[in-house]
Amino acid sequence: PSTEASDVELLQWIGEEYGEDGLQRLLEAVKDPDKDAVDELKEFFSWFRDLFPYYHGACGSCMNETTHFLGVVRPSEVEREDGGAGVSEIYFCEGCNCTTSFPRFRRVRPVLASQRGRCGEYAWLALRLVEALTLPGRWVDNHAGHVWVEALLDGRWVHIDPCEAVVDEPLLYATGWGRCPSHV
């Protein structure tokens, strides 16, 4: 059996967490060209970023944000098998002398459970969510350390960056970040 979340499970998750009304608005917007799916997706991914903040290496014991990156290790068997993790980052907290493991999951379920990730985890989750909403989606890698998603809406690919909570702002990286991904 697959360890990846199904579309049905993801729609159920959206309904439970975002609310049934929100789920219905999303489903109606992506099916009806007269509705503004971009606005609905903007609202959804703004909510998403509040629930799934960008992980900066906070201590898992005391939540201290001042930690030191120690390196990467092989993830546990469960993290590899259930979460598809290829590596786990290890952080040391000077505040409580604890170490925290951050598995880099490549499957949806553990990211939903932990609400912890960066662009890779959140772009994968966003891709699966837009697919569950019946939109064709694709993963975009700028080969400079960032990834995002695009969804096909009304015949055009629409940029979605769940870490930045932006939809349909493909020039974000050139203007907001000062980088221009000319090869994307």
JSON list of N, CA and C in Angstrom, two decimals, residues 74-119:
[
{"chain": "A", "resi": 74, "resn": "ARG", "atom": "N", "xyz": [21.51, 10.05, 8.84]},
{"chain": "A", "resi": 74, "resn": "ARG", "atom": "CA", "xyz": [20.51, 9.19, 8.22]},
{"chain": "A", "resi": 74, "resn": "ARG", "atom": "C", "xyz": [19.26, 9.19, 9.09]},
{"chain": "A", "resi": 75, "resn": "PRO", "atom": "N", "xyz": [18.09, 9.40, 8.49]},
{"chain": "A", "resi": 75, "resn": "PRO", "atom": "CA", "xyz": [16.85, 9.40, 9.28]},
{"chain": "A", "resi": 75, "resn": "PRO", "atom": "C", "xyz": [16.55, 8.01, 9.83]},
{"chain": "A", "resi": 76, "resn": "SER", "atom": "N", "xyz": [15.65, 7.96, 10.79]},
{"chain": "A", "resi": 76, "resn": "SER", "atom": "CA", "xyz": [15.22, 6.67, 11.35]},
{"chain": "A", "resi": 76, "resn": "SER", "atom": "C", "xyz": [14.53, 5.86, 10.26]},
{"chain": "A", "resi": 77, "resn": "GLU", "atom": "N", "xyz": [14.38, 4.58, 10.52]},
{"chain": "A", "resi": 77, "resn": "GLU", "atom": "CA", "xyz": [13.72, 3.70, 9.56]},
{"chain": "A", "resi": 77, "resn": "GLU", "atom": "C", "xyz": [12.28, 4.16, 9.28]},
{"chain": "A", "resi": 78, "resn": "VAL", "atom": "N", "xyz": [11.57, 4.57, 10.32]},
{"chain": "A", "resi": 78, "resn": "VAL", "atom": "CA", "xyz": [10.19, 5.04, 10.16]},
{"chain": "A", "resi": 78, "resn": "VAL", "atom": "C", "xyz": [10.17, 6.32, 9.32]},
{"chain": "A", "resi": 79, "resn": "GLU", "atom": "N", "xyz": [11.08, 7.25, 9.59]},
{"chain": "A", "resi": 79, "resn": "GLU", "atom": "CA", "xyz": [11.14, 8.49, 8.82]},
{"chain": "A", "resi": 79, "resn": "GLU", "atom": "C", "xyz": [11.46, 8.22, 7.36]},
{"chain": "A", "resi": 80, "resn": "ARG", "atom": "N", "xyz": [12.30, 7.22, 7.10]},
{"chain": "A", "resi": 80, "resn": "ARG", "atom": "CA", "xyz": [12.62, 6.86, 5.71]},
{"chain": "A", "resi": 80, "resn": "ARG", "atom": "C", "xyz": [11.44, 6.18, 5.04]},
{"chain": "A", "resi": 81, "resn": "GLU", "atom": "N", "xyz": [10.86, 5.18, 5.71]},
{"chain": "A", "resi": 81, "resn": "GLU", "atom": "CA", "xyz": [9.81, 4.38, 5.08]},
{"chain": "A", "resi": 81, "resn": "GLU", "atom": "C", "xyz": [8.48, 5.12, 5.00]},
{"chain": "A", "resi": 82, "resn": "ASP", "atom": "N", "xyz": [8.06, 5.74, 6.08]},
{"chain": "A", "resi": 82, "resn": "ASP", "atom": "CA", "xyz": [6.74, 6.40, 6.10]},
{"chain": "A", "resi": 82, "resn": "ASP", "atom": "C", "xyz": [6.79, 7.81, 5.53]},
{"chain": "A", "resi": 83, "resn": "GLY", "atom": "N", "xyz": [7.90, 8.50, 5.73]},
{"chain": "A", "resi": 83, "resn": "GLY", "atom": "CA", "xyz": [7.98, 9.90, 5.31]},
{"chain": "A", "resi": 83, "resn": "GLY", "atom": "C", "xyz": [8.85, 10.15, 4.10]},
{"chain": "A", "resi": 84, "resn": "GLY", "atom": "N", "xyz": [9.55, 9.12, 3.63]},
{"chain": "A", "resi": 84, "resn": "GLY", "atom": "CA", "xyz": [10.41, 9.30, 2.47]},
{"chain": "A", "resi": 84, "resn": "GLY", "atom": "C", "xyz": [11.61, 10.18, 2.73]},
{"chain": "A", "resi": 85, "resn": "ALA", "atom": "N", "xyz": [11.96, 10.38, 3.99]},
{"chain": "A", "resi": 85, "resn": "ALA", "atom": "CA", "xyz": [13.08, 11.26, 4.34]},
{"chain": "A", "resi": 85, "resn": "ALA", "atom": "C", "xyz": [14.39, 10.67, 3.84]},
{"chain": "A", "resi": 86, "resn": "GLY", "atom": "N", "xyz": [15.20, 11.50, 3.20]},
{"chain": "A", "resi": 86, "resn": "GLY", "atom": "CA", "xyz": [16.52, 11.08, 2.75]},
{"chain": "A", "resi": 86, "resn": "GLY", "atom": "C", "xyz": [17.60, 11.45, 3.74]},
{"chain": "A", "resi": 87, "resn": "VAL", "atom": "N", "xyz": [17.38, 12.55, 4.46]},
{"chain": "A", "resi": 87, "resn": "VAL", "atom": "CA", "xyz": [18.32, 13.02, 5.49]},
{"chain": "A", "resi": 87, "resn": "VAL", "atom": "C", "xyz": [17.52, 13.64, 6.63]},
{"chain": "A", "resi": 88, "resn": "SER", "atom": "N", "xyz": [18.18, 13.75, 7.78]},
{"chain": "A", "resi": 88, "resn": "SER", "atom": "CA", "xyz": [17.65, 14.51, 8.91]},
{"chain": "A", "resi": 88, "resn": "SER", "atom": "C", "xyz": [18.71, 15.52, 9.30]},
{"chain": "A", "resi": 89, "resn": "GLU", "atom": "N", "xyz": [18.31, 16.77, 9.43]},
{"chain": "A", "resi": 89, "resn": "GLU", "atom": "CA", "xyz": [19.22, 17.81, 9.91]},
{"chain": "A", "resi": 89, "resn": "GLU", "atom": "C", "xyz": [19.21, 17.77, 11.43]},
{"chain": "A", "resi": 90, "resn": "ILE", "atom": "N", "xyz": [20.36, 18.00, 12.04]},
{"chain": "A", "resi": 90, "resn": "ILE", "atom": "CA", "xyz": [20.48, 17.99, 13.50]},
{"chain": "A", "resi": 90, "resn": "ILE", "atom": "C", "xyz": [20.88, 19.38, 13.97]},
{"chain": "A", "resi": 91, "resn": "TYR", "atom": "N", "xyz": [20.15, 19.86, 14.99]},
{"chain": "A", "resi": 91, "resn": "TYR", "atom": "CA", "xyz": [20.40, 21.18, 15.57]},
{"chain": "A", "resi": 91, "resn": "TYR", "atom": "C", "xyz": [20.67, 21.03, 17.06]},
{"chain": "A", "resi": 92, "resn": "PHE", "atom": "N", "xyz": [21.60, 21.85, 17.57]},
{"chain": "A", "resi": 92, "resn": "PHE", "atom": "CA", "xyz": [21.93, 21.86, 19.00]},
{"chain": "A", "resi": 92, "resn": "PHE", "atom": "C", "xyz": [21.45, 23.16, 19.61]},
{"chain": "A", "resi": 93, "resn": "CYS", "atom": "N", "xyz": [20.79, 23.06, 20.76]},
{"chain": "A", "resi": 93, "resn": "CYS", "atom": "CA", "xyz": [20.28, 24.23, 21.47]},
{"chain": "A", "resi": 93, "resn": "CYS", "atom": "C", "xyz": [21.16, 24.51, 22.68]},
{"chain": "A", "resi": 94, "resn": "GLU", "atom": "N", "xyz": [21.74, 25.70, 22.71]},
{"chain": "A", "resi": 94, "resn": "GLU", "atom": "CA", "xyz": [22.56, 26.09, 23.87]},
{"chain": "A", "resi": 94, "resn": "GLU", "atom": "C", "xyz": [21.70, 26.37, 25.09]},
{"chain": "A", "resi": 95, "resn": "GLY", "atom": "N", "xyz": [20.44, 26.72, 24.87]},
{"chain": "A", "resi": 95, "resn": "GLY", "atom": "CA", "xyz": [19.55, 27.06, 25.99]},
{"chain": "A", "resi": 95, "resn": "GLY", "atom": "C", "xyz": [19.25, 25.88, 26.89]},
{"chain": "A", "resi": 96, "resn": "CYS", "atom": "N", "xyz": [19.01, 24.71, 26.30]},
{"chain": "A", "resi": 96, "resn": "CYS", "atom": "CA", "xyz": [18.64, 23.54, 27.11]},
{"chain": "A", "resi": 96, "resn": "CYS", "atom": "C", "xyz": [19.56, 22.34, 26.86]},
{"chain": "A", "resi": 97, "resn": "ASN", "atom": "N", "xyz": [20.59, 22.52, 26.03]},
{"chain": "A", "resi": 97, "resn": "ASN", "atom": "CA", "xyz": [21.56, 21.47, 25.72]},
{"chain": "A", "resi": 97, "resn": "ASN", "atom": "C", "xyz": [20.93, 20.23, 25.07]},
{"chain": "A", "resi": 98, "resn": "CYS", "atom": "N", "xyz": [19.86, 20.45, 24.32]},
{"chain": "A", "resi": 98, "resn": "CYS", "atom": "CA", "xyz": [19.20, 19.34, 23.61]},
{"chain": "A", "resi": 98, "resn": "CYS", "atom": "C", "xyz": [19.52, 19.42, 22.12]},
{"chain": "A", "resi": 99, "resn": "THR", "atom": "N", "xyz": [19.38, 18.29, 21.48]},
{"chain": "A", "resi": 99, "resn": "THR", "atom": "CA", "xyz": [19.48, 18.27, 20.02]},
{"chain": "A", "resi": 99, "resn": "THR", "atom": "C", "xyz": [18.09, 17.99, 19.45]},
{"chain": "A", "resi": 100, "resn": "THR", "atom": "N", "xyz": [17.85, 18.56, 18.27]},
{"chain": "A", "resi": 100, "resn": "THR", "atom": "CA", "xyz": [16.58, 18.39, 17.58]},
{"chain": "A", "resi": 100, "resn": "THR", "atom": "C", "xyz": [16.85, 17.87, 16.18]},
{"chain": "A", "resi": 101, "resn": "SER", "atom": "N", "xyz": [16.09, 16.87, 15.80]},
{"chain": "A", "resi": 101, "resn": "SER", "atom": "CA", "xyz": [16.19, 16.30, 14.46]},
{"chain": "A", "resi": 101, "resn": "SER", "atom": "C", "xyz": [15.09, 16.89, 13.58]},
{"chain": "A", "resi": 102, "resn": "PHE", "atom": "N", "xyz": [15.48, 17.27, 12.37]},
{"chain": "A", "resi": 102, "resn": "PHE", "atom": "CA", "xyz": [14.52, 17.78, 11.39]},
{"chain": "A", "resi": 102, "resn": "PHE", "atom": "C", "xyz": [14.60, 16.90, 10.15]},
{"chain": "A", "resi": 103, "resn": "PRO", "atom": "N", "xyz": [13.75, 15.83, 10.09]},
{"chain": "A", "resi": 103, "resn": "PRO", "atom": "CA", "xyz": [13.75, 14.97, 8.91]},
{"chain": "A", "resi": 103, "resn": "PRO", "atom": "C", "xyz": [13.21, 15.73, 7.71]},
{"chain": "A", "resi": 104, "resn": "ARG", "atom": "N", "xyz": [13.87, 15.60, 6.57]},
{"chain": "A", "resi": 104, "resn": "ARG", "atom": "CA", "xyz": [13.43, 16.27, 5.34]},
{"chain": "A", "resi": 104, "resn": "ARG", "atom": "C", "xyz": [12.48, 15.32, 4.61]},
{"chain": "A", "resi": 105, "resn": "PHE", "atom": "N", "xyz": [11.22, 15.36, 5.01]},
{"chain": "A", "resi": 105, "resn": "PHE", "atom": "CA", "xyz": [10.20, 14.46, 4.48]},
{"chain": "A", "resi": 105, "resn": "PHE", "atom": "C", "xyz": [9.87, 14.77, 3.03]},
{"chain": "A", "resi": 106, "resn": "ARG", "atom": "N", "xyz": [9.56, 13.71, 2.29]},
{"chain": "A", "resi": 106, "resn": "ARG", "atom": "CA", "xyz": [9.13, 13.83, 0.89]},
{"chain": "A", "resi": 106, "resn": "ARG", "atom": "C", "xyz": [7.76, 13.20, 0.68]},
{"chain": "A", "resi": 107, "resn": "ARG", "atom": "N", "xyz": [7.02, 13.10, 1.76]},
{"chain": "A", "resi": 107, "resn": "ARG", "atom": "CA", "xyz": [5.64, 12.62, 1.69]},
{"chain": "A", "resi": 107, "resn": "ARG", "atom": "C", "xyz": [4.77, 13.53, 2.55]},
{"chain": "A", "resi": 108, "resn": "VAL", "atom": "N", "xyz": [3.50, 13.54, 2.25]},
{"chain": "A", "resi": 108, "resn": "VAL", "atom": "CA", "xyz": [2.57, 14.51, 2.82]},
{"chain": "A", "resi": 108, "resn": "VAL", "atom": "C", "xyz": [2.21, 14.23, 4.28]},
{"chain": "A", "resi": 109, "resn": "ARG", "atom": "N", "xyz": [1.91, 13.00, 4.62]},
{"chain": "A", "resi": 109, "resn": "ARG", "atom": "CA", "xyz": [1.38, 12.70, 5.96]},
{"chain": "A", "resi": 109, "resn": "ARG", "atom": "C", "xyz": [2.27, 13.21, 7.10]},
{"chain": "A", "resi": 110, "resn": "PRO", "atom": "N", "xyz": [3.58, 12.95, 7.09]},
{"chain": "A", "resi": 110, "resn": "PRO", "atom": "CA", "xyz": [4.37, 13.44, 8.22]},
{"chain": "A", "resi": 110, "resn": "PRO", "atom": "C", "xyz": [4.51, 14.97, 8.27]},
{"chain": "A", "resi": 111, "resn": "VAL", "atom": "N", "xyz": [4.40, 15.62, 7.11]},
{"chain": "A", "resi": 111, "resn": "VAL", "atom": "CA", "xyz": [4.45, 17.08, 7.10]},
{"chain": "A", "resi": 111, "resn": "VAL", "atom": "C", "xyz": [3.16, 17.63, 7.70]},
{"chain": "A", "resi": 112, "resn": "LEU", "atom": "N", "xyz": [2.03, 17.03, 7.34]},
{"chain": "A", "resi": 112, "resn": "LEU", "atom": "CA", "xyz": [0.76, 17.43, 7.95]},
{"chain": "A", "resi": 112, "resn": "LEU", "atom": "C", "xyz": [0.79, 17.24, 9.46]},
{"chain": "A", "resi": 113, "resn": "ALA", "atom": "N", "xyz": [1.36, 16.12, 9.90]},
{"chain": "A", "resi": 113, "resn": "ALA", "atom": "CA", "xyz": [1.39, 15.80, 11.33]},
{"chain": "A", "resi": 113, "resn": "ALA", "atom": "C", "xyz": [2.33, 16.73, 12.10]},
{"chain": "A", "resi": 114, "resn": "SER", "atom": "N", "xyz": [3.50, 17.01, 11.54]},
{"chain": "A", "resi": 114, "resn": "SER", "atom": "CA", "xyz": [4.50, 17.81, 12.27]},
{"chain": "A", "resi": 114, "resn": "SER", "atom": "C", "xyz": [4.31, 19.31, 12.09]},
{"chain": "A", "resi": 115, "resn": "GLN", "atom": "N", "xyz": [3.66, 19.72, 11.01]},
{"chain": "A", "resi": 115, "resn": "GLN", "atom": "CA", "xyz": [3.52, 21.14, 10.64]},
{"chain": "A", "resi": 115, "resn": "GLN", "atom": "C", "xyz": [4.89, 21.82, 10.65]},
{"chain": "A", "resi": 116, "resn": "ARG", "atom": "N", "xyz": [5.86, 21.10, 10.13]},
{"chain": "A", "resi": 116, "resn": "ARG", "atom": "CA", "xyz": [7.23, 21.60, 10.13]},
{"chain": "A", "resi": 116, "resn": "ARG", "atom": "C", "xyz": [7.86, 21.30, 8.78]},
{"chain": "A", "resi": 117, "resn": "GLY", "atom": "N", "xyz": [8.40, 22.33, 8.16]},
{"chain": "A", "resi": 117, "resn": "GLY", "atom": "CA", "xyz": [9.05, 22.12, 6.88]},
{"chain": "A", "resi": 117, "resn": "GLY", "atom": "C", "xyz": [9.63, 23.40, 6.34]},
{"chain": "A", "resi": 118, "resn": "ARG", "atom": "N", "xyz": [10.14, 23.26, 5.14]},
{"chain": "A", "resi": 118, "resn": "ARG", "atom": "CA", "xyz": [10.66, 24.40, 4.38]},
{"chain": "A", "resi": 118, "resn": "ARG", "atom": "C", "xyz": [10.06, 24.30, 2.99]},
{"chain": "A", "resi": 119, "resn": "CYS", "atom": "N", "xyz": [10.67, 24.98, 2.04]},
{"chain": "A", "resi": 119, "resn": "CYS", "atom": "CA", "xyz": [10.06, 25.04, 0.71]},
{"chain": "A", "resi": 119, "resn": "CYS", "atom": "C", "xyz": [9.86, 23.66, 0.09]}
]
